[in-house]
Short mmCIF file of C-alpha atoms and ligand atoms in Angstrom, two decimals:
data_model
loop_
_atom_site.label_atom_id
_atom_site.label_comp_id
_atom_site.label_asym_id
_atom_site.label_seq_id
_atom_site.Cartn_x
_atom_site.Cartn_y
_atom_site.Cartn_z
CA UNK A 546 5.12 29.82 -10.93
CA UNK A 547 7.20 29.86 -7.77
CA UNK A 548 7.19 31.90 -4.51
CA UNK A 549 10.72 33.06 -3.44
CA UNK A 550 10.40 32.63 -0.06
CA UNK A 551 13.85 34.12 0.78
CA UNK A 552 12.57 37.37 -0.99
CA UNK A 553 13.83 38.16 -4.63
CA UNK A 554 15.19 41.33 -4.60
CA UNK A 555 13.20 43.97 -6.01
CA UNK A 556 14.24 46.21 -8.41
CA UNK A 557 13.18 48.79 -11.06
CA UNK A 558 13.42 48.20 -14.65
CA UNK A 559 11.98 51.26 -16.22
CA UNK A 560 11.08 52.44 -18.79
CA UNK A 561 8.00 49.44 -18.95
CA UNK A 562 10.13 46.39 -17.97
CA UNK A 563 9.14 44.19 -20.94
CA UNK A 564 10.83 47.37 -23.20
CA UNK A 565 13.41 47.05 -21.37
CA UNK A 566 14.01 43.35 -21.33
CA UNK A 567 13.39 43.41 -25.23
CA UNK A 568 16.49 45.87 -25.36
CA UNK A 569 18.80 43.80 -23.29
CA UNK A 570 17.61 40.48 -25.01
CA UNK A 571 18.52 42.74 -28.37
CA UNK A 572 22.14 43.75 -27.21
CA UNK A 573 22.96 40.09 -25.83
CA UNK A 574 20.91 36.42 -24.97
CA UNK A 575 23.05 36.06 -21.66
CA UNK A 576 24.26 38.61 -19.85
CA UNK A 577 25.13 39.60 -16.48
CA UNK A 578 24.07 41.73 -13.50
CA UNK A 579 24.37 42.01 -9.55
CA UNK A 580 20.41 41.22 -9.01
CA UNK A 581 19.62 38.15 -11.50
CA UNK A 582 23.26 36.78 -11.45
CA UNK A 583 23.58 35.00 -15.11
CA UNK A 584 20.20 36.90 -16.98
CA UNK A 585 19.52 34.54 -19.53
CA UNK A 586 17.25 36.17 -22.25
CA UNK A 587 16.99 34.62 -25.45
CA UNK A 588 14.36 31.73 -26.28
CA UNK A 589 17.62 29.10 -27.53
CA UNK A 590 18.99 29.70 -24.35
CA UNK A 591 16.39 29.79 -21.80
CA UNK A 592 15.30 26.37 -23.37
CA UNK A 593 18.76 25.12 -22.92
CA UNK A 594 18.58 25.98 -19.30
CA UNK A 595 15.37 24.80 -18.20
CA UNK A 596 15.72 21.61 -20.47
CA UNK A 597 19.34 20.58 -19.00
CA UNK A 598 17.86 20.56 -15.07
CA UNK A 599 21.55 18.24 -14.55
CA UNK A 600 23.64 21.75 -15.38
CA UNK A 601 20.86 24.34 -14.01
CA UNK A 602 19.10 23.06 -10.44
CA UNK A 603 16.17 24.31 -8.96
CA UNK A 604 17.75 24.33 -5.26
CA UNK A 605 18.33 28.05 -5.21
CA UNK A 606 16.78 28.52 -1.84
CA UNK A 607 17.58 27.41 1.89
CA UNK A 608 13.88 26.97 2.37
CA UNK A 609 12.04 24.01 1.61
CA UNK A 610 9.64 24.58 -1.75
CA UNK A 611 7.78 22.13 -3.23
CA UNK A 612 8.06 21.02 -6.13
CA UNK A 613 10.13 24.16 -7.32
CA UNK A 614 12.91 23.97 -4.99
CA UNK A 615 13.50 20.48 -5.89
CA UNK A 616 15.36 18.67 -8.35
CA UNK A 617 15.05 14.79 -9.31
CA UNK A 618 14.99 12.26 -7.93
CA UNK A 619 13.23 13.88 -5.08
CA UNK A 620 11.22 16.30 -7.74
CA UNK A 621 9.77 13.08 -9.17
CA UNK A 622 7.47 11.94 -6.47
CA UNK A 623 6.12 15.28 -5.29
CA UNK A 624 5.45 16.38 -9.20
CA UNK A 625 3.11 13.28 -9.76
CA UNK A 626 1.28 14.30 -6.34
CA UNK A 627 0.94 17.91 -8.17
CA UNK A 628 -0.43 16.82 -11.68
CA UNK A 629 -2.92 14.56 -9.72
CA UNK A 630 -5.04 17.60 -9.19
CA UNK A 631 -5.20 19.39 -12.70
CA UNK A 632 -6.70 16.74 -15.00
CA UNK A 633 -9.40 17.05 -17.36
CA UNK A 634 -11.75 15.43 -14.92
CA UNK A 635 -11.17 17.55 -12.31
CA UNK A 636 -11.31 20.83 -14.72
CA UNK A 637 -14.21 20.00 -16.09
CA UNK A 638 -15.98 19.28 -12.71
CA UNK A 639 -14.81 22.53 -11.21
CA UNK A 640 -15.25 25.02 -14.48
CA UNK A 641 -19.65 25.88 -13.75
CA UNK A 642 -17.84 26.96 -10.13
CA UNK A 643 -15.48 28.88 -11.90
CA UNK A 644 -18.02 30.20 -14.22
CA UNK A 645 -20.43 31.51 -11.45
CA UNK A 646 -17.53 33.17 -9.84
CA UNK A 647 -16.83 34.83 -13.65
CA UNK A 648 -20.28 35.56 -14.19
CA UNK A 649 -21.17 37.38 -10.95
CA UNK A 650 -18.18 39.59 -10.76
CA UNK A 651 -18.92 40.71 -14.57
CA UNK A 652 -22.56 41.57 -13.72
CA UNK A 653 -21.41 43.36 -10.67
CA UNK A 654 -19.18 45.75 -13.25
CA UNK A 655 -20.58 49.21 -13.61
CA UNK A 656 -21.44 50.01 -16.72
CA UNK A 657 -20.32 53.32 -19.15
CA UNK A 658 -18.30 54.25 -16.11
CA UNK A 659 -13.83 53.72 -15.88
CA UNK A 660 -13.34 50.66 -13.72
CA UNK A 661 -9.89 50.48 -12.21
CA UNK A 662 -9.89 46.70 -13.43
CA UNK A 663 -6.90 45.19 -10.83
CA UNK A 664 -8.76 45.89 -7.88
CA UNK A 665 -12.42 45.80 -9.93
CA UNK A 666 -12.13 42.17 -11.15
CA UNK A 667 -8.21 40.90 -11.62
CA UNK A 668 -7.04 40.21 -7.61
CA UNK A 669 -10.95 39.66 -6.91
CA UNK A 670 -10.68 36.72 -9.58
CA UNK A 671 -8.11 35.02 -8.68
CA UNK A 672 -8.71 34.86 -5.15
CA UNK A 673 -11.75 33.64 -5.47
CA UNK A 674 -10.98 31.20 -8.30
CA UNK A 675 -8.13 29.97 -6.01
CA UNK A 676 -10.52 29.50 -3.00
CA UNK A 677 -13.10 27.57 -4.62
CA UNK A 678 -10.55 25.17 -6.04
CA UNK A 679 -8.97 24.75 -2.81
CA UNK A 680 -12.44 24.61 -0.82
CA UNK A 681 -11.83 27.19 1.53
CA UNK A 682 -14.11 28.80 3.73
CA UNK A 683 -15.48 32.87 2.50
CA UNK A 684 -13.67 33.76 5.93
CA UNK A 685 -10.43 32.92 4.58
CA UNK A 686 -11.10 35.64 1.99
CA UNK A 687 -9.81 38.49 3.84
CA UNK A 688 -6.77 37.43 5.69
CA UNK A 689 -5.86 36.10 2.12
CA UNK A 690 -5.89 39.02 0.81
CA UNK A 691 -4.59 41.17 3.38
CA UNK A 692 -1.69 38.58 3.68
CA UNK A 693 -1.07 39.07 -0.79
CA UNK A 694 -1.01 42.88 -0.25
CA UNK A 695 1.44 42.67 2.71
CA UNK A 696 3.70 40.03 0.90
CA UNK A 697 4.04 42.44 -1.92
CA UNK A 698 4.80 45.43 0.02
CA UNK A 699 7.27 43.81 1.74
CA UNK A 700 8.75 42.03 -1.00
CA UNK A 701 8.83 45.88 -2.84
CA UNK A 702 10.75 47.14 -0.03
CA UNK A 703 13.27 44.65 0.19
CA UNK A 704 12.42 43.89 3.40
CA UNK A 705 13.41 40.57 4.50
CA UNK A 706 12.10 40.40 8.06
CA UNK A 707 8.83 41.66 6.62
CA UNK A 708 8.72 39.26 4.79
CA UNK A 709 9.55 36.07 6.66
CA UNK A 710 6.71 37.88 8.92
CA UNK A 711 4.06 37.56 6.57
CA UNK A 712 5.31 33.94 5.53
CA UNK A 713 5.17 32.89 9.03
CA UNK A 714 0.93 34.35 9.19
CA UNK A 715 0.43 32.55 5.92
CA UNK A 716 1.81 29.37 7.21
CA UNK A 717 -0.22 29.93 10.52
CA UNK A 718 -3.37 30.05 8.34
CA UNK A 719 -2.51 26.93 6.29
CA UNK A 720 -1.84 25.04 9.50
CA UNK A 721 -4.92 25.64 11.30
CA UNK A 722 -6.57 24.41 7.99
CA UNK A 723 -4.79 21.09 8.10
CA UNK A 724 -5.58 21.07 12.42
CA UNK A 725 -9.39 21.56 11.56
CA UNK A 726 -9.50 18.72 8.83
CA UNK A 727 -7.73 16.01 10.88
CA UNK A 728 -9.98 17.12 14.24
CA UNK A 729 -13.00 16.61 11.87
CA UNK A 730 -14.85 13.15 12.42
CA UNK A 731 -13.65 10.93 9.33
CA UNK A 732 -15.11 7.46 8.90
CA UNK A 733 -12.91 4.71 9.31
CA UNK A 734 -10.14 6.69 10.29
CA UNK A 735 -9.55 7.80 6.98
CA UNK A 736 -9.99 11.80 6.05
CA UNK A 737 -13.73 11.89 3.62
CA UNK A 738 -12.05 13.96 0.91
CA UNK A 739 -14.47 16.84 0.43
CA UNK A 740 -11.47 19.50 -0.63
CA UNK A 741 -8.01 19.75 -2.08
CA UNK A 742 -7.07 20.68 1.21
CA UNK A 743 -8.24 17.54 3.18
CA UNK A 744 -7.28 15.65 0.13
CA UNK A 745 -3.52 16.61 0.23
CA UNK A 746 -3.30 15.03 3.89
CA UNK A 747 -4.04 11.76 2.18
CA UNK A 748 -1.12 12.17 -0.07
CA UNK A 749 2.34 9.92 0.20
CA UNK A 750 5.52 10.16 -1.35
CA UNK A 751 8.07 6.73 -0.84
CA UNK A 752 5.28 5.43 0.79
CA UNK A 753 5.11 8.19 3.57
CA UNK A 754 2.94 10.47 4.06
CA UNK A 755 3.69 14.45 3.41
CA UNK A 756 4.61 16.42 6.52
CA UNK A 757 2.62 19.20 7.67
CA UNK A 758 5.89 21.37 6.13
CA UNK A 759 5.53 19.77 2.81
CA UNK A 760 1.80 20.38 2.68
CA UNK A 761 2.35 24.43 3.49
CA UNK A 762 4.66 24.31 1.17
CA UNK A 763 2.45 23.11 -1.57
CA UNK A 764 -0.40 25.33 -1.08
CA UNK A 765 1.33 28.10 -0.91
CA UNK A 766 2.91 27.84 -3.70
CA UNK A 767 -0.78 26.80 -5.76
CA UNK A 768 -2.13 29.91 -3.96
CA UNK A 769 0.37 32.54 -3.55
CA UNK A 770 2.77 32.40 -6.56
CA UNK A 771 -0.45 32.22 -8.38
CA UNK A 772 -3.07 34.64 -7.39
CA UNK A 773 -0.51 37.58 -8.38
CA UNK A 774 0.16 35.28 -11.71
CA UNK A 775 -3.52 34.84 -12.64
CA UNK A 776 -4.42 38.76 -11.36
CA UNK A 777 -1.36 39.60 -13.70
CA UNK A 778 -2.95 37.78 -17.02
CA UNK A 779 -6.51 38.86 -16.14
CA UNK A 780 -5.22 43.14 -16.53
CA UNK A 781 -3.29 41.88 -19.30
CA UNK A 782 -5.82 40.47 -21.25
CA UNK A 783 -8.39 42.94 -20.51
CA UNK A 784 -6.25 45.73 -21.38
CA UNK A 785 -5.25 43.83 -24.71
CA UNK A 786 -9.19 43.33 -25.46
CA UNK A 787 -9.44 46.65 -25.46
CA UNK A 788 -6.25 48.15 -26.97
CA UNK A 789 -7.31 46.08 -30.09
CA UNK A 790 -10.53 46.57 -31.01
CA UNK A 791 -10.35 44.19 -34.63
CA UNK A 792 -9.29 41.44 -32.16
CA UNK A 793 -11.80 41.92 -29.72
CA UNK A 794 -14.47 41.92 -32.63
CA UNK A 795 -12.74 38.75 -34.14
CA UNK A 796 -13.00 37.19 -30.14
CA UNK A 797 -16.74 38.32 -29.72
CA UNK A 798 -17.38 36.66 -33.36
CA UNK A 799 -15.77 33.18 -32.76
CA UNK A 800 -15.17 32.37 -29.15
CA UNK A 801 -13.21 29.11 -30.67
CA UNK A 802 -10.46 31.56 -30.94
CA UNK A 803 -10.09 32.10 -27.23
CA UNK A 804 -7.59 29.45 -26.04
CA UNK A 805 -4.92 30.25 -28.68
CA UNK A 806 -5.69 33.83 -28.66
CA UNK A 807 -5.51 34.05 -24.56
CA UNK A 808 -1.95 32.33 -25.30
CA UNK A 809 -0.68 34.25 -27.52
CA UNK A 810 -1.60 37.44 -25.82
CA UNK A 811 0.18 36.26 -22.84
CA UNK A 812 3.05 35.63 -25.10
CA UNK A 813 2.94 39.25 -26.36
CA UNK A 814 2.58 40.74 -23.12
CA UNK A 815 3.96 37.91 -20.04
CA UNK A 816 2.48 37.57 -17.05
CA UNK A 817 5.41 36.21 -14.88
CA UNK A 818 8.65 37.27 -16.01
CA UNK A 819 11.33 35.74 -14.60
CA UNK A 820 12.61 31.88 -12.47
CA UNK A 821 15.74 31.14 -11.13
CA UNK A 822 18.44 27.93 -11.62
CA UNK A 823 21.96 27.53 -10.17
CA UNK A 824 24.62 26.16 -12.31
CA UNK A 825 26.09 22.78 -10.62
CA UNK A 826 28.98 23.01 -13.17
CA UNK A 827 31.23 25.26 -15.62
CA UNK A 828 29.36 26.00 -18.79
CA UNK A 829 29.08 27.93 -21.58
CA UNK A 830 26.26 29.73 -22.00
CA UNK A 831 25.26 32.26 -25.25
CA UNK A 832 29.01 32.96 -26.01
CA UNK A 833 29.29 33.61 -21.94
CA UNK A 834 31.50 31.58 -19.18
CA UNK A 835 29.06 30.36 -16.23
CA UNK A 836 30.58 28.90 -13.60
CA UNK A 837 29.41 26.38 -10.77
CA UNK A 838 27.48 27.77 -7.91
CA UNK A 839 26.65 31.00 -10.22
CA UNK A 840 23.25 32.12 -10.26
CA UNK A 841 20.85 32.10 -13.21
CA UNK A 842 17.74 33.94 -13.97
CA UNK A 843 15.64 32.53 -16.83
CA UNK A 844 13.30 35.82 -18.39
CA UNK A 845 10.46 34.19 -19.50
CA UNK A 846 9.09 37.29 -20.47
CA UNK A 847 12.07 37.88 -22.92
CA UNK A 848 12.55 34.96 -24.19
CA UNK A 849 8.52 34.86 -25.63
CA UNK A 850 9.79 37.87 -27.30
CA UNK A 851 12.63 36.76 -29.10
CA UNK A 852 12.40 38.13 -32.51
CA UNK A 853 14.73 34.84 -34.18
CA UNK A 854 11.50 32.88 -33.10
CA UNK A 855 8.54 35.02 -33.21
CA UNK A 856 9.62 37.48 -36.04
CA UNK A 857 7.50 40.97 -34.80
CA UNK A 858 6.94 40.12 -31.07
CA UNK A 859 3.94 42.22 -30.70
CA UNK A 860 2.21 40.92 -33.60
CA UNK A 861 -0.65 38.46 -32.65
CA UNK A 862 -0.68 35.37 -34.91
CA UNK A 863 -2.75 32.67 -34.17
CA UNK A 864 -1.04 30.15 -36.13
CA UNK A 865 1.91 30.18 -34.42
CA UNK A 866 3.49 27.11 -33.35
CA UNK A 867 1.98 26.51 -29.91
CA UNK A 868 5.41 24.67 -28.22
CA UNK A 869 7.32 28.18 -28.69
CA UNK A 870 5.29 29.57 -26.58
CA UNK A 871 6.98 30.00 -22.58
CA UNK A 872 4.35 30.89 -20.89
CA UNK A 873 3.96 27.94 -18.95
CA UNK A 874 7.68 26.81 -19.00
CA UNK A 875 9.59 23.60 -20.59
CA UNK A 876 10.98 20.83 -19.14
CA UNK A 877 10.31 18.85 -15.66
CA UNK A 878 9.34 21.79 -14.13
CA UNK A 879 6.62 23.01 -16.48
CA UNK A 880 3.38 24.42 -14.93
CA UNK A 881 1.30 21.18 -13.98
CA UNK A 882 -1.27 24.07 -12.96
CA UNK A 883 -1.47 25.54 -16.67
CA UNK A 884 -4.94 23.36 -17.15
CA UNK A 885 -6.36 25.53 -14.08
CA UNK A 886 -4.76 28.77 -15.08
CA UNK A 887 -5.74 28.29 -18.82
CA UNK A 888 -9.46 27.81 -17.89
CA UNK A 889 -9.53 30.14 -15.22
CA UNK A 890 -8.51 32.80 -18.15
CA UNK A 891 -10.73 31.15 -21.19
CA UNK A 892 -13.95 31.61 -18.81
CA UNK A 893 -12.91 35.01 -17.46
CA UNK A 894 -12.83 36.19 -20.90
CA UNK A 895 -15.79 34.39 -22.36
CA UNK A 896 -18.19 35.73 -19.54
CA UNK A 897 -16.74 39.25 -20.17
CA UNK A 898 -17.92 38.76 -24.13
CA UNK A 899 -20.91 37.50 -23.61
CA UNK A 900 -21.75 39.60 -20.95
CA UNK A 901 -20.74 43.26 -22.11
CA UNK A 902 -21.11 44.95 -25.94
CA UNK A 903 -17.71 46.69 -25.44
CA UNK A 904 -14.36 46.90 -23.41
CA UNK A 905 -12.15 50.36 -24.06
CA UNK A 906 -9.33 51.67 -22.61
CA UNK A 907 -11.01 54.78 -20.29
CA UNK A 908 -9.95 58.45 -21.44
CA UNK A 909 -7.41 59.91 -20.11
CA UNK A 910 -6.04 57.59 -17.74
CA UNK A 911 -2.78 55.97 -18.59
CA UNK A 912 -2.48 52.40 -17.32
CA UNK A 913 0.75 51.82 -14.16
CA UNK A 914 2.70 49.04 -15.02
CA UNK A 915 3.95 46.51 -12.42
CA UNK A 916 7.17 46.81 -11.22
CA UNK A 917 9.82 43.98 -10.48
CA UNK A 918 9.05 41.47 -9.62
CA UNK A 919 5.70 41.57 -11.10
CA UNK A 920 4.57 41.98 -14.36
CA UNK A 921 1.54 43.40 -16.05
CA UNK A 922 -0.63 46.85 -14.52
CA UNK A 923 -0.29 47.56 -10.98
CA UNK A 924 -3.86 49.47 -11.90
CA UNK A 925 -5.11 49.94 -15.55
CA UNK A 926 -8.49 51.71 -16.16
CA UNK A 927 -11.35 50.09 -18.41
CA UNK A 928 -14.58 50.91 -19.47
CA UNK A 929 -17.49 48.14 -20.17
CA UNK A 930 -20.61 48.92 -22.36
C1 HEM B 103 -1.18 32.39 -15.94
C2 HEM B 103 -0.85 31.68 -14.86
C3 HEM B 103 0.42 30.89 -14.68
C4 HEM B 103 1.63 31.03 -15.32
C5 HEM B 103 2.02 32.04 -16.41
C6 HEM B 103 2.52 30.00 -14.78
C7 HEM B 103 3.81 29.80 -15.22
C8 HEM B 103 4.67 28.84 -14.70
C9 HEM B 103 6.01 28.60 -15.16
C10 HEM B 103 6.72 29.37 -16.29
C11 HEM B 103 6.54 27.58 -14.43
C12 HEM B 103 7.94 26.95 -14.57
C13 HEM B 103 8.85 27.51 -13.50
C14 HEM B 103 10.29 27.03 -13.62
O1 HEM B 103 10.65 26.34 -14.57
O2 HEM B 103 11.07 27.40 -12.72
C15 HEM B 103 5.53 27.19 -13.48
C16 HEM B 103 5.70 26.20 -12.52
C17 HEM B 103 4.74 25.89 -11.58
N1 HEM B 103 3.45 26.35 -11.52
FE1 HEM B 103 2.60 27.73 -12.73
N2 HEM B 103 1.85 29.29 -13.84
C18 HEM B 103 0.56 29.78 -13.74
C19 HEM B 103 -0.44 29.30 -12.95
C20 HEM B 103 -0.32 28.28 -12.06
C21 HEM B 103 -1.40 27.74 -11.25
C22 HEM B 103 -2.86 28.21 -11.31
C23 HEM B 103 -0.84 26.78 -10.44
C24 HEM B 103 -1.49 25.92 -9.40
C25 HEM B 103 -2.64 26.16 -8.82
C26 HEM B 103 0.57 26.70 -10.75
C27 HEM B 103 1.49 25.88 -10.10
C28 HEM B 103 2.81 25.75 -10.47
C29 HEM B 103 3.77 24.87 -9.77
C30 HEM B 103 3.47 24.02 -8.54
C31 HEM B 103 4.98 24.97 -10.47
C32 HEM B 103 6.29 24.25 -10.16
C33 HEM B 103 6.34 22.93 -10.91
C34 HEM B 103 7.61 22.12 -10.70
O3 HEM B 103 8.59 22.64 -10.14
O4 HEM B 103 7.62 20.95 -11.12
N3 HEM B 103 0.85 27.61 -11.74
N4 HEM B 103 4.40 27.97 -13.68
#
């Protein structure tokens, strides 16, 4: 997903904001409002827009964001740099890491006792997922951490200054990475590429190297945009494992199930909710008039929901056709991390099965849902047996 570095405005959308979405999406596929601009809602229509990248561009920001940010040709170039570093190979060499990671932070779960699972496991997860893919150092873990929390209070209070402020640390961080790497002794002159980190400073695009810019840019938006993302889909799932208990059972019985069923649940209940385009020309747009230079928000978690394509949105079929699905986008800007997110979540889950009898919702506690702009629990209380 992407990082708004000029600060989305944050707003409420209560009741729960997927409710709400599914009540706008009901009334109208496009319509309009002073915060999104053009909301575009149903699945026909989001498609259209992220499919037609000529009509809807990605350069909705004065800041330089990489890929997002970017349409072709200069997109092209800095996309294949991306999907170098979420193939197969590369998942399967880094998925026993991932698994350890799982594994420990499971056994570390109290048992018979409520677990407040976003700060228990879901932020925990993902930033030490992220880490290890990266290869960066356990001190990093902290400042990393600090520096999510302080992003998302300042993005909360609309705080633009705030927010620039944390960017700025971030980007402080990131270059004293990149410092350390090229001061390190490399044979030959060339950088021995022992991390993603180190390996991104070997990277070219047009046969020039990335700038130091391009490379912040990058990881912030593999790290950033995604440890709230992947934190998102961990309470998510979690809390759908146990709100279901016959599809928990049917999980724990045939873990084969997982990848479709970790899909779909994300399709029921989206972990990112929303992207943004700006029209470079007058079009029409479900029955509406957009017009150049207007702004467009595309509601991924609306569109999943779209009753002409998924019939009861809440209902989890497993047999669904899987290209439906929005979770990870359409067109040239679909997720090229989707390989790391999906196994990130598949071995999450599997290590929670195998490692606990149980997962129910805790008595008495009702779970706090995220507000705009993020989606799932802001805390949501478990219970592991
Ligand atoms: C459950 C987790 C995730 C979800 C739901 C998700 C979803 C998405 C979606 C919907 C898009 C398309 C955005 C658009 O069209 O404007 C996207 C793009 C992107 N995602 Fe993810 N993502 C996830 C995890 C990740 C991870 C783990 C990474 C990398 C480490 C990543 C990196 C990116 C990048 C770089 C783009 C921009 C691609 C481009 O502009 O060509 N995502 N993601």
């Amino acid at each position: 997903m992407t990082v708004d570095d000029d600060g989305t405005e944050a707003h409420e959308q209560e009741p729960h904001q997927i409710a709400a979405l599914d009540a706008r999406r009901r009334r109208c596929p496009v319509d309009h409002d002073e915060h999104l601009g053009w909301a575009v809602l149903g699945h026909a229509e989001v498609l259209r827009v992220v499919t037609d990248h000529e009509t809807f561009s990605n350069r909705v920001s004065a800041h330089l964001t990489v890929p997002n940010g970017m349409d072709p040709p200069e997109h092209t170039p800095h996309r294949r740099v991306n999907e170098r570093y979420f193939t197969p190979d590369r998942m399967a060499t880094f998925e026993p890491r991932c698994r350890r990671i799982a594994a420990e932070l499971v056994d570390a779960l109290p048992r018979g006792a409520d677990v407040e699972v976003m700060d228990g496991v879901a932020r925990t997860y993902a930033l030490r997922v992220q880490s290890a893919f990266m290869g960066w150092p356990e001190s990093l873990h902290e400042p990393l951490r600090e520096w999510t929390l302080a992003n998302h209070r300042a993005t909360l209070s609309r705080d633009r200054e705030a927010t620039t402020a944390v960017a700025v640390q971030f980007d402080g961080y990131i270059r004293a990475l990149l410092d350390e790497r090229r001061a390190a002794p490399a044979p030959r002159g060339r950088h021995t590429a022992t991390d993603v980190t180190t390996e991104l400073l070997a990277e070219t695009v047009d046969g020039r190297p990335l700038t130091d810019e391009e490379i912040v840019s990058v990881v912030r938006n593999w790290t950033v945009g995604e440890l709230s993302t992947i934190a998102a889909s961990v309470g998510i799932l979690l809390h759908l494992l146990a709100s279901r208990p016959d599809e928990q059972r049917r999980l724990r019985e045939d873990r084969a199930l997982l990848p479709a069923a970790i899909d779909e649940m994300l399709r029921i209940h989206p972990p990112l909710l929303a992207n943004r385009r700006r029209a470079t020309r007058d079009v029409e747009l479900g029955g509406q008039r957009v017009a150049a230079g207007d702004r467009v928000t595309v509601l991924w978690a609306s569109a999943d929901r779209d009753e002409a394509v998924f019939g009861d949105p809440d209902e989890l079929r497993l047999d669904r056709d899987a290209d439906d699905n929005l979770l990870y986008g359409a067109g040239i800007h679909v997720c090229p991390g989707a390989p790391l997110a999906r196994l990130e979540l598949r071995v999450l889950l599997e290590e929670v099965l195998d490692r606990t009898s149980d997962v129910t919702l805790a008595a008495g506690t009702a779970p706090e849902h995220a507000s705009w702009p993020a989606s799932g629990f802001s805390s949501v209380a478990l219970r592991f047996t």
